[in-house]
Coordinates of C-alpha atoms in Angstrom, one line a residue:
Chain A
X1 CA -25.4 -22.4 13.8
X2 CA -26.3 -19.4 11.7
X3 CA -23.2 -17.5 10.5
X4 CA -24.8 -15.0 8.3
X5 CA -28.3 -13.8 8.2
X6 CA -29.9 -11.3 5.8
X7 CA -33.2 -9.7 6.8
X8 CA -35.3 -8.2 4.0
X9 CA -32.3 -6.8 2.3
X10 CA -32.9 -4.4 -0.5
X11 CA -29.9 -3.5 -2.8
X12 CA -29.6 -1.4 -5.9
X13 CA -26.7 0.1 -7.8
X14 CA -27.1 3.3 -9.8
X15 CA -30.9 3.1 -9.5
X16 CA -30.9 -0.5 -10.9
X17 CA -32.5 -2.9 -8.4
X18 CA -30.6 -6.1 -7.6
X19 CA -32.8 -7.6 -4.9
X20 CA -35.9 -6.2 -3.2
X21 CA -36.6 -8.4 -0.3
X22 CA -33.9 -10.9 0.3
X23 CA -34.1 -13.1 3.4
X24 CA -31.4 -15.7 3.8
X25 CA -29.5 -17.7 6.4
X26 CA -26.1 -19.3 5.9
X27 CA -25.4 -22.1 8.4
X28 CA -22.1 -23.6 9.3
X29 CA -20.9 -26.1 6.7
X30 CA -23.3 -24.7 4.1
X31 CA -22.4 -23.6 0.6
X32 CA -24.6 -21.2 -1.3
X33 CA -24.3 -20.4 -5.0
X34 CA -25.4 -17.0 -6.5
X35 CA -26.2 -17.3 -10.2
X36 CA -27.3 -14.8 -12.7
X37 CA -26.6 -13.2 -16.0
X38 CA -23.9 -10.6 -16.4
X39 CA -24.8 -7.4 -14.7
X40 CA -27.6 -8.8 -12.4
X41 CA -25.5 -7.7 -9.4
X42 CA -23.7 -10.8 -8.1
X43 CA -20.6 -8.9 -7.3
X44 CA -22.5 -5.9 -5.8
X45 CA -24.4 -8.4 -3.5
X46 CA -21.1 -9.8 -2.3
X47 CA -19.7 -6.3 -1.9
X48 CA -22.7 -5.3 0.1
X49 CA -22.1 -8.2 2.5
X50 CA -18.5 -7.0 2.8
X51 CA -19.6 -3.5 3.7
X52 CA -18.2 -1.9 0.5
X53 CA -21.6 -1.0 -0.8
X54 CA -24.5 0.3 1.3
X55 CA -27.8 -1.6 1.2
X56 CA -30.9 0.5 0.7
X57 CA -32.9 -1.3 3.4
X58 CA -32.7 -4.4 5.6
X59 CA -30.1 -5.8 7.9
X60 CA -27.0 -8.0 7.6
X61 CA -26.1 -10.0 10.7
X62 CA -22.7 -11.7 11.1
X63 CA -22.7 -14.1 14.0
X64 CA -25.9 -12.4 15.2
X65 CA -24.2 -8.9 15.2
X66 CA -24.3 -6.0 12.9
X67 CA -20.9 -6.1 11.3
X68 CA -20.1 -2.4 11.3
X69 CA -20.3 -2.2 15.1
X70 CA -16.9 -4.0 15.5
X71 CA -13.6 -3.0 14.1
X72 CA -12.5 -3.8 10.5
X73 CA -10.0 -6.2 11.8
X74 CA -12.6 -8.0 13.8
X75 CA -14.8 -8.2 10.7
X76 CA -11.9 -9.6 8.7
X77 CA -11.9 -12.6 11.0
X78 CA -15.6 -13.2 10.3
X79 CA -15.9 -12.6 6.6
X80 CA -13.5 -12.5 3.7
X81 CA -13.8 -12.1 -0.1
X82 CA -12.0 -13.7 -3.0
X83 CA -11.9 -10.8 -5.5
X84 CA -12.7 -11.3 -9.1
X85 CA -9.5 -9.5 -10.1
X86 CA -6.6 -8.5 -8.1
X87 CA -3.6 -6.5 -9.0
X88 CA -0.9 -4.8 -7.0
X89 CA 1.1 -1.8 -8.1
X90 CA 4.1 -2.8 -6.1
X91 CA 6.2 -6.0 -6.5
X92 CA 5.7 -8.8 -4.1
X93 CA 6.6 -12.5 -3.9
X94 CA 4.0 -15.3 -3.6
X95 CA 5.0 -16.0 0.1
X96 CA 4.9 -12.3 1.0
X97 CA 1.4 -12.0 -0.5
X98 CA -0.1 -15.0 1.2
X99 CA 1.3 -13.9 4.5
X100 CA -0.9 -10.8 4.3
X101 CA -3.8 -13.1 5.2
X102 CA -2.4 -13.2 8.7
X103 CA -3.0 -9.5 9.2
X104 CA -6.3 -9.8 11.1
X105 CA -4.9 -12.5 13.3
X106 CA -1.3 -11.6 14.1
X107 CA -0.4 -9.0 16.8
X108 CA 3.3 -8.8 15.9
X109 CA 4.0 -5.4 14.4
X110 CA 7.4 -6.1 13.0
X111 CA 7.9 -9.7 12.2
X112 CA 5.9 -12.8 11.2
X113 CA 5.8 -15.5 13.9
X114 CA 6.7 -19.1 13.3
X115 CA 3.0 -19.8 13.3
X116 CA 2.3 -17.3 10.6
X117 CA 5.0 -18.8 8.4
X118 CA 3.8 -22.3 9.1
X119 CA 0.2 -21.5 8.2
X120 CA 1.3 -19.7 5.0
X121 CA 3.5 -22.5 3.7
X122 CA 1.0 -25.2 4.6
X123 CA -1.6 -23.3 2.6
X124 CA 0.6 -22.8 -0.3
X125 CA 1.2 -26.5 -0.4
X126 CA -2.6 -27.1 -0.4
X127 CA -3.1 -25.0 -3.5
X128 CA 0.0 -26.4 -5.2
X129 CA 2.1 -23.2 -5.1
X130 CA 4.8 -24.2 -2.6
X131 CA 7.4 -24.5 -5.3
X132 CA 6.7 -20.9 -6.4
X133 CA 6.9 -19.3 -2.9
X134 CA 9.8 -17.0 -3.8
X135 CA 8.4 -16.1 -7.3
X136 CA 7.3 -12.6 -8.1
X137 CA 3.5 -12.5 -8.3
X138 CA 3.7 -10.6 -11.6
X139 CA 5.4 -13.6 -13.2
X140 CA 2.5 -16.0 -12.4
X141 CA 0.0 -17.2 -14.9
X142 CA -3.7 -16.3 -14.5
X143 CA -4.6 -19.6 -12.9
X144 CA -1.6 -19.5 -10.5
X145 CA -2.7 -16.0 -9.4
X146 CA -6.2 -17.3 -8.8
X147 CA -4.9 -20.1 -6.6
X148 CA -2.7 -17.6 -4.8
X149 CA -5.8 -15.5 -4.1
X150 CA -7.6 -18.6 -2.7
X151 CA -4.6 -19.4 -0.5
X152 CA -4.6 -15.8 0.8
X153 CA -8.3 -16.1 1.7
X154 CA -7.7 -19.5 3.4
X155 CA -4.9 -18.0 5.5
X156 CA -7.3 -15.2 6.4
X157 CA -9.6 -18.0 7.4
X158 CA -12.8 -16.1 8.0
X159 CA -16.1 -17.8 9.2
X160 CA -17.8 -16.8 6.0
X161 CA -16.0 -17.3 2.7
X162 CA -17.3 -15.1 -0.2
X163 CA -16.0 -16.1 -3.6
X164 CA -16.5 -14.0 -6.7
X165 CA -16.1 -16.2 -9.7
X166 CA -13.8 -18.8 -8.1
X167 CA -13.3 -20.7 -11.3
X168 CA -11.8 -17.7 -13.1
X169 CA -8.7 -18.7 -15.0
X170 CA -8.7 -22.3 -13.5
X171 CA -8.6 -25.4 -15.7
X172 CA -11.2 -28.1 -15.0
X173 CA -8.8 -30.1 -12.9
X174 CA -8.0 -27.1 -10.6
X175 CA -11.7 -26.0 -10.5
X176 CA -12.7 -29.1 -8.7
X177 CA -9.4 -29.4 -6.7
X178 CA -9.8 -25.8 -5.4
X179 CA -13.5 -26.2 -4.6
X180 CA -13.0 -29.6 -3.0
X181 CA -10.3 -28.0 -0.9
X182 CA -12.6 -25.2 0.2
X183 CA -15.5 -27.6 0.9
X184 CA -13.3 -29.6 3.2
X185 CA -12.1 -26.4 4.9
X186 CA -15.7 -25.2 5.4
X187 CA -16.7 -28.5 6.9
X188 CA -13.7 -28.9 9.2
X189 CA -13.9 -25.2 10.5
X190 CA -17.6 -24.9 10.8
X191 CA -17.4 -22.0 8.3
X192 CA -19.9 -21.1 5.5
X193 CA -19.3 -20.2 1.9
X194 CA -21.1 -18.1 -0.7
X195 CA -19.9 -18.2 -4.3
X196 CA -21.0 -16.0 -7.2
X197 CA -20.5 -17.7 -10.5
X198 CA -21.9 -17.9 -14.0
X199 CA -21.0 -21.6 -14.1
X200 CA -24.3 -23.4 -13.3
X201 CA -22.7 -26.8 -13.2
X202 CA -20.1 -25.8 -10.7
X203 CA -22.7 -24.3 -8.4
X204 CA -25.0 -27.4 -8.9
X205 CA -22.2 -29.7 -8.0
X206 CA -21.0 -28.0 -4.8
X207 CA -23.8 -25.9 -3.4
X208 CA -26.7 -27.1 -1.2
X209 CA -28.5 -23.8 -1.7
X210 CA -28.8 -21.5 -4.7
X211 CA -29.9 -17.9 -5.2
X212 CA -30.9 -16.9 -8.7
X213 CA -30.7 -13.2 -9.6
X214 CA -33.2 -12.7 -12.4
X215 CA -32.6 -9.0 -12.9
X216 CA -34.9 -6.1 -12.0
X217 CA -34.8 -7.1 -8.3
X218 CA -36.5 -10.5 -8.8
X219 CA -34.8 -13.3 -7.0
X220 CA -35.3 -17.0 -6.3
X221 CA -33.7 -18.8 -3.3
X222 CA -33.9 -22.3 -2.0
X223 CA -32.3 -25.8 -2.0
X224 CA -30.1 -26.1 -5.1
X225 CA -31.9 -29.1 -6.6
X226 CA -35.2 -27.2 -6.4
X227 CA -34.0 -23.8 -7.7
X228 CA -31.6 -25.0 -10.4
X229 CA -34.1 -26.5 -12.8
X230 CA -34.5 -25.9 -16.5
X231 CA -37.5 -23.4 -16.5
X232 CA -35.9 -21.2 -13.7
X233 CA -32.5 -21.2 -15.4
X234 CA -34.0 -20.4 -18.8
X235 CA -35.8 -17.5 -17.3
X236 CA -32.8 -16.3 -15.4
X237 CA -30.3 -16.6 -18.3
X238 CA -32.8 -15.8 -21.0
X239 CA -31.6 -18.5 -23.3
X240 CA -32.7 -22.1 -24.0
X241 CA -31.0 -24.6 -21.8
X242 CA -30.7 -28.4 -22.1
X243 CA -30.4 -30.7 -19.2
X244 CA -28.3 -33.8 -19.5
X245 CA -28.2 -36.6 -16.9
X246 CA -25.1 -38.6 -16.4
X247 CA -24.0 -40.9 -13.5
X248 CA -26.7 -39.5 -11.3
X249 CA -25.8 -35.8 -11.9
X250 CA -27.6 -33.2 -13.9
X251 CA -25.6 -31.0 -16.3
X252 CA -26.8 -27.8 -17.9
X253 CA -25.8 -26.8 -21.4
X254 CA -26.9 -24.1 -23.8
X255 CA -29.2 -25.5 -26.4
Chain B
X1 CA 10.2 -13.2 7.6
X2 CA 12.1 -10.0 6.9
X3 CA 13.8 -9.6 10.3
X4 CA 14.9 -13.1 10.5
X5 CA 16.0 -13.6 6.9
X6 CA 19.8 -13.5 6.5
X7 CA 19.6 -11.6 3.2
X8 CA 17.8 -8.8 4.9
X9 CA 20.1 -8.6 7.8
X10 CA 23.0 -8.3 5.4
X11 CA 21.1 -5.4 3.6
X12 CA 20.6 -3.7 7.0
X13 CA 24.3 -4.0 7.9
X14 CA 25.5 -2.8 4.5
X15 CA 23.3 0.2 4.6
X16 CA 24.4 1.1 8.1
X17 CA 28.1 0.8 7.0
X18 CA 27.2 3.0 4.0
X19 CA 25.7 5.6 6.3
X20 CA 28.8 5.7 8.5
X21 CA 31.1 5.9 5.5
X22 CA 29.0 8.8 4.1
X23 CA 29.3 10.7 7.3
X24 CA 33.0 10.2 7.4
X25 CA 33.3 11.3 3.8
X26 CA 31.3 14.4 4.6
X27 CA 33.4 15.3 7.7
X28 CA 36.8 14.8 5.9
X29 CA 36.1 16.5 2.6
X30 CA 35.9 20.2 1.9
X31 CA 38.0 23.2 1.3
X32 CA 40.7 21.9 3.6
X33 CA 41.2 18.2 3.3
X34 CA 41.5 16.4 6.6
X35 CA 42.5 12.8 7.0
X36 CA 40.6 10.4 9.2
X37 CA 43.2 10.7 12.0
X38 CA 43.1 14.5 11.9
X39 CA 39.3 14.5 12.0
X40 CA 39.2 12.2 14.9
X41 CA 41.8 14.3 16.7
X42 CA 39.8 17.4 16.0
X43 CA 36.6 15.9 17.3
X44 CA 38.1 14.5 20.5
X45 CA 40.8 17.1 21.5
X46 CA 39.9 20.0 23.7
X47 CA 42.2 22.4 22.0
X48 CA 40.4 25.1 19.9
X49 CA 42.3 24.4 16.7
X50 CA 41.2 25.6 13.3
X51 CA 40.4 22.0 12.3
X52 CA 38.2 21.5 15.3
X53 CA 36.4 24.7 14.5
X54 CA 35.9 23.7 10.8
X55 CA 34.5 20.3 11.8
X56 CA 32.4 21.3 14.7
X57 CA 31.0 24.6 13.4
X58 CA 30.8 23.9 9.7
X59 CA 30.9 20.3 8.6
X60 CA 29.2 18.5 11.5
X61 CA 26.0 20.7 11.5
X62 CA 25.8 20.5 7.7
X63 CA 26.3 16.7 7.7
X64 CA 23.6 16.3 10.3
X65 CA 21.3 18.5 8.4
X66 CA 21.9 16.4 5.2
X67 CA 21.4 13.2 7.1
X68 CA 18.1 14.2 8.7
X69 CA 16.8 15.8 5.6
X70 CA 17.5 12.8 3.5
X71 CA 15.9 10.6 6.1
X72 CA 12.8 12.7 6.2
X73 CA 12.5 12.7 2.4
X74 CA 13.1 8.9 2.0
X75 CA 10.5 8.1 4.6
X76 CA 8.0 10.6 3.2
X77 CA 8.5 9.1 -0.3
X78 CA 7.7 5.6 0.9
X79 CA 4.6 6.7 2.6
X80 CA 3.4 8.9 -0.2
X81 CA 3.9 6.1 -2.8
X82 CA 1.7 3.8 -0.7
X83 CA -0.9 6.5 -0.1
X84 CA -1.2 7.4 -3.8
X85 CA -0.8 3.8 -4.8
X86 CA 1.5 5.2 -7.4
X87 CA 5.1 4.4 -7.9
X88 CA 5.7 7.8 -9.4
X89 CA 4.5 9.7 -6.3
X90 CA 7.1 11.8 -4.5
X91 CA 7.0 13.9 -1.3
X92 CA 6.2 17.0 -3.3
X93 CA 3.4 15.7 -5.3
X94 CA 0.7 17.3 -3.2
X95 CA 2.1 20.8 -3.1
X96 CA 3.9 20.9 0.2
X97 CA 7.1 22.2 -1.3
X98 CA 5.2 24.6 -3.5
X99 CA 3.6 26.3 -0.5
X100 CA 6.9 26.4 1.4
X101 CA 8.8 27.8 -1.6
X102 CA 6.2 30.5 -2.3
X103 CA 6.4 31.6 1.3
X104 CA 10.2 31.5 1.4
X105 CA 10.5 33.4 -1.9
X106 CA 8.0 36.0 -0.8
X107 CA 10.1 36.6 2.3
X108 CA 13.3 36.9 0.2
X109 CA 11.5 39.4 -2.1
X110 CA 10.6 41.7 0.8
X111 CA 14.2 41.7 1.8
X112 CA 13.5 40.5 5.3
X113 CA 16.2 38.8 7.3
X114 CA 17.0 35.3 5.9
X115 CA 16.9 34.0 9.5
X116 CA 13.1 33.8 9.1
X117 CA 13.1 31.7 6.0
X118 CA 12.6 28.4 7.7
X119 CA 9.7 29.7 9.7
X120 CA 8.1 31.2 6.6
X121 CA 8.7 28.0 4.7
X122 CA 7.1 25.8 7.4
X123 CA 4.1 28.1 7.6
X124 CA 3.7 28.0 3.8
X125 CA 3.9 24.2 3.8
X126 CA 1.4 23.9 6.6
X127 CA -0.9 26.3 4.8
X128 CA -0.7 24.1 1.7
X129 CA -1.2 20.9 3.6
X130 CA -4.4 22.2 5.2
X131 CA -5.6 23.7 2.0
X132 CA -5.2 20.5 0.0
X133 CA -6.7 18.4 2.8
X134 CA -9.6 20.8 3.2
X135 CA -10.4 21.0 -0.5
X136 CA -10.0 17.2 -1.0
X137 CA -12.3 16.3 1.9
X138 CA -15.0 18.9 1.2
X139 CA -18.3 17.2 0.6
X140 CA -17.3 14.2 2.7
X141 CA -16.0 12.0 -0.1
X142 CA -12.3 11.5 0.3
X143 CA -10.7 9.5 -2.4
X144 CA -7.1 9.1 -3.5
X145 CA -8.0 10.4 -7.0
X146 CA -9.6 13.5 -5.5
X147 CA -6.6 14.1 -3.2
X148 CA -4.2 13.7 -6.1
X149 CA -6.1 16.0 -8.4
X150 CA -6.4 18.6 -5.6
X151 CA -2.7 18.3 -4.7
X152 CA -1.6 18.6 -8.3
X153 CA -3.8 21.6 -9.0
X154 CA -2.7 23.4 -5.8
X155 CA 0.9 22.6 -6.8
X156 CA 0.4 24.2 -10.1
X157 CA -1.1 27.3 -8.4
X158 CA 2.0 27.6 -6.2
X159 CA 4.1 27.2 -9.3
X160 CA 2.5 30.2 -10.8
X161 CA 3.0 32.2 -7.7
X162 CA 6.7 31.2 -7.6
X163 CA 7.2 32.3 -11.2
X164 CA 5.5 35.6 -10.5
X165 CA 7.8 36.2 -7.6
X166 CA 10.9 35.2 -9.6
X167 CA 9.8 37.5 -12.5
X168 CA 9.3 40.5 -10.2
X169 CA 12.6 40.1 -8.3
X170 CA 15.9 41.9 -8.7
X171 CA 18.7 39.8 -10.4
X172 CA 20.7 39.3 -7.2
X173 CA 17.7 38.0 -5.2
X174 CA 16.8 35.6 -8.1
X175 CA 20.1 33.8 -7.6
X176 CA 19.4 33.0 -3.9
X177 CA 15.8 32.2 -4.8
X178 CA 17.0 29.7 -7.4
X179 CA 19.3 28.0 -5.0
X180 CA 16.4 27.6 -2.6
X181 CA 14.2 26.2 -5.2
X182 CA 16.7 23.6 -6.3
X183 CA 17.4 22.6 -2.7
X184 CA 20.5 23.6 -1.0
X185 CA 22.2 22.8 2.3
X186 CA 24.8 25.5 2.5
X187 CA 22.8 27.5 5.1
X188 CA 21.2 24.5 6.8
X189 CA 21.3 24.0 10.5
X190 CA 19.0 21.6 12.4
X191 CA 17.8 21.6 15.9
X192 CA 16.5 18.9 18.1
X193 CA 12.9 19.2 16.9
X194 CA 13.7 18.2 13.4
X195 CA 15.3 15.1 14.7
X196 CA 12.3 14.5 16.9
X197 CA 10.0 14.8 13.9
X198 CA 12.1 12.2 12.0
X199 CA 12.0 9.9 15.0
X200 CA 8.2 10.3 15.4
X201 CA 7.7 9.8 11.6
X202 CA 9.7 6.6 11.8
X203 CA 7.7 5.4 14.8
X204 CA 4.4 6.0 13.0
X205 CA 5.8 4.3 9.9
X206 CA 6.9 1.2 11.8
X207 CA 3.5 1.0 13.6
X208 CA 1.6 1.1 10.3
X209 CA 4.1 -0.8 8.2
X210 CA 2.1 -4.0 8.3
X211 CA -1.0 -2.1 7.1
X212 CA 1.1 -0.5 4.4
X213 CA 1.9 -4.0 3.0
X214 CA -1.8 -4.7 2.8
X215 CA -2.8 -1.3 1.5
X216 CA -0.6 -1.5 -1.6
X217 CA -3.0 -4.3 -2.8
X218 CA -5.7 -1.7 -3.1
X219 CA -8.5 -0.2 -1.1
X220 CA -11.1 -3.0 -1.2
X221 CA -8.6 -5.9 -0.6
X222 CA -7.1 -3.9 2.3
X223 CA -10.6 -3.4 3.8
X224 CA -11.3 -7.1 3.4
X225 CA -8.1 -7.9 5.3
X226 CA -9.1 -5.7 8.2
X227 CA -7.4 -2.4 7.6
X228 CA -9.3 0.8 8.5
X229 CA -8.4 2.4 5.2
X230 CA -9.9 5.8 5.6
X231 CA -8.3 6.3 9.0
X232 CA -5.0 5.0 7.8
X233 CA -5.0 7.3 4.8
X234 CA -5.4 10.4 6.9
X235 CA -2.6 9.3 9.2
X236 CA -0.4 8.7 6.1
X237 CA -1.3 12.0 4.5
X238 CA -0.5 14.0 7.7
X239 CA 2.7 12.1 8.5
X240 CA 4.1 12.4 5.0
X241 CA 3.2 16.0 4.8
X242 CA 4.8 17.0 8.1
X243 CA 7.9 15.0 7.2
X244 CA 8.1 16.8 3.8
X245 CA 7.4 20.2 5.3
X246 CA 10.2 19.7 7.8
X247 CA 12.7 18.6 5.1
X248 CA 11.7 21.6 2.9
X249 CA 12.2 23.9 5.9
X250 CA 15.8 22.6 6.4
X251 CA 17.0 22.6 2.9
X252 CA 14.5 23.8 0.3
X253 CA 13.0 21.5 -2.3
X254 CA 15.7 18.9 -2.8
X255 CA 14.4 16.7 -5.5
X256 CA 14.8 13.0 -6.4
X257 CA 15.6 11.6 -2.9
X258 CA 12.0 10.9 -2.0
X259 CA 11.1 9.4 -5.4
X260 CA 14.0 7.2 -6.0
X261 CA 15.3 5.9 -2.6
X262 CA 12.2 3.7 -2.1
X263 CA 12.5 2.2 -5.5
X264 CA 16.2 1.5 -5.1
X265 CA 15.4 -0.4 -1.9
X266 CA 12.6 -2.3 -3.6
X267 CA 15.0 -3.2 -6.4
X268 CA 17.4 -4.5 -3.7
X269 CA 14.7 -6.8 -2.4
X270 CA 13.3 -4.7 0.5
X271 CA 9.6 -4.8 -0.5
X272 CA 8.2 -5.4 2.9
X273 CA 7.4 -2.0 4.5
X274 CA 8.5 -3.2 7.9
X275 CA 11.9 -3.1 6.3
X276 CA 11.4 -0.4 3.8
X277 CA 10.4 2.2 6.3
X278 CA 13.6 2.2 8.4
X279 CA 15.8 1.5 5.4
X280 CA 14.4 4.4 3.3
X281 CA 15.3 6.8 6.1
X282 CA 18.8 5.3 6.4
X283 CA 19.6 5.2 2.7
X284 CA 17.9 8.6 2.1
X285 CA 20.1 10.1 4.7
X286 CA 23.3 8.5 3.5
X287 CA 22.5 9.4 -0.1
X288 CA 22.0 13.1 0.7
X289 CA 25.2 13.3 2.8
X290 CA 27.2 11.9 -0.1
X291 CA 25.5 14.2 -2.6
X292 CA 26.1 17.2 -0.4
X293 CA 29.8 16.3 0.1
X294 CA 30.2 16.2 -3.7
X295 CA 28.2 19.5 -4.0
X296 CA 30.8 21.1 -1.8
X297 CA 33.9 19.7 -3.4
X298 CA 33.5 18.9 -7.1
X299 CA 34.1 22.5 -8.3
X300 CA 35.5 23.9 -5.1
X301 CA 35.7 26.7 -4.0
X302 CA 32.4 27.1 -5.9
X303 CA 29.5 25.2 -4.4
X304 CA 26.7 23.4 -6.4
X305 CA 23.1 23.3 -5.2
X306 CA 22.7 20.0 -3.4
X307 CA 19.4 19.3 -5.3
X308 CA 21.3 19.3 -8.6
X309 CA 23.8 16.8 -7.4
X310 CA 21.2 14.4 -6.0
X311 CA 19.8 14.2 -9.5
X312 CA 23.2 14.0 -11.2
X313 CA 24.3 11.0 -9.2
X314 CA 20.9 9.5 -8.5
X315 CA 19.7 9.1 -12.1
X316 CA 22.6 7.0 -13.3
X317 CA 22.7 5.0 -10.0
X318 CA 19.1 4.2 -10.3
X319 CA 19.3 3.2 -14.0
X320 CA 22.3 0.9 -13.2
X321 CA 20.3 -0.9 -10.5
X322 CA 17.2 -1.0 -12.7
X323 CA 19.2 -2.7 -15.5
X324 CA 20.9 -5.2 -13.2
X325 CA 17.7 -6.5 -11.7
X326 CA 15.3 -8.2 -14.1
X327 CA 12.7 -9.5 -11.7
X328 CA 11.3 -6.2 -10.5
X329 CA 8.0 -6.1 -12.4

C-alpha cells in the first residue's frame, strides 16, 4: 500500500532550489533515508511534506488524498514529525508532554482517558523514560529530551513518521535502540518512515531506500544499496569517502 | 490526569475555600466592622437595618465587582501568555487598557457625567482591539511577532495620548484620572452581562484548553499535532481582548493580577490548561477581593486605589512562592 506519494515535486527556499522534479512513493513498512550536506534542504523537504512550507510545483498525496483537503487533526493522524530541536517556554513534566501525542486521537476535552494514560506510560517504558515520568522536561539531558520527542511521536502514531536527525544527542547504544524500536513499530502498524540525517551509516543500516540531495536541485533516489555508493556519496558530500566492509556490512568514513 | 489526580483535587478545594474566605473578609470588613453572625443576619433578615443596607448596597456589589474583574483578568492573562508564547505577557500588553484609558480620560476631561465612563472605556478598548488586529493582519501575514510589535506600538501611542490628557487637565480632575489609571473599584458596579462574558470566556477557555497545552510547545509542533494554529490564535486574541476590555470597563487598569496569577498557579503545579483556565479565574477573583478589602481598610477612612494594593501584596507573595519552589524551570 502506498502511504505517501510525491509527484514531480519542485521545492526551493529563498530562491535556492532543493529538488526540481521529485517523484517518490513510500509504501507500508518502508524506511527512506534523506542524506545531504548541511543546507541542501533536508529539513525544508520534511517541512514541505508537513505543509509548513509550500512547494513550487507538484503534488503530495497522503493515502491518495491531497493533505490540505482534510482538517489539521485528521492530517496529524496520517503524518507526524520528530523535530530537530524542541523547546517549550512553559514548564511541563515528561508524562504531560508525552500525553500531548494523544491530541489528534482523543475526543475528551477535559481529561485523559485510561487508554490515553496507558498508551503514554507504555511508550515511555519503550524509550526507557518511565522512571522519569514526573520529572520536569527542562531538567532532562539532551538525549533524554530526544527520546521523549520520539515517545511523543510514537504516541501520536501517524501512518507516516518523519524524523529530522533522529540520532541527535543519542549515544550509539540508544541510536540503534530507538531506530530498532521505530522499525518494529513501522512493521507492526503498516506505517512508513522517512528520516533526514547526515549519518550515512545509520541510513545505510536501516533504510531500504535512499534519497541524496546533491544541492542546486539535483537529486538521486533509489534502493539504498544502489544509491549509497562511494562515487555518489563523494559527489553529494564533496569530500573523499572510504568504504570499509565488516561482517557483511558497508561502513562509510571520511578519508 | 489532572481531574483525577488527588493533588489537583486538593488544589481545587483549597482555592474554592480561599475564594469563600475572601468574600467573607470583604463583606465583614470596612468602616463599620461586622462579625460573621451580624453579616449573616443582615443578609437574611428582612428588616431594613443600617447593616443590611451597608452590606447589600455597598459591600456586596463591590465584592462581586472585584470577584468578576479578578476572574476576567486571571483568565485573560493565561490566554494572553499562551497566545504570545511569552511568560511576561499580561492582559494589557496589546493596548486594550490604553485605548480604554484614553477614552475614559477624554470623557473626564470634557466634564461629562461619570456615568458614561464604562461605556466610553469599552468603546475605547474595542477601538484598540480592532485597530491592533487590523494593522497586524494587514497584508495577510499574521504572526505573533507582528501582533506583539503592533500591540506594543499602539500601546505606546495610547500612552502618549494619556499623558497629553493628564497634562492638559485641571488638578482636581487629574486626581480622579490617576485613580482610574491605577485601577480602582470604589465606583464599580457590575451587571449580569459582565458575568455572562466571564462565563463565556471560561467556556471558550475550557473548550480550547487541550489545544493550549499543545500550542505552548510552539507553532510548528502544534500544527504537527493537529491544532489549527491560525484559527486558534484569532479565537484567543478576541477572547482575551474582550475579557480584558470588560475588566477595564469595570475597574480601570488594575495591574499585576493577569500577569502573576497564572504563574502562581503554575508554580503550585497547575500547568495543564484544563486546570489552569478555571483556577486562574478563581484565584484571580479571590486575590482581587482580598486586595480590595485591604484597599478599603488599611488606612481607613482613606481608601487606596485597588491597583496599588494588588502590586503591594502580589509582589511579595509571588516572590515567596518563587523561592519555595525550585523545580519551576
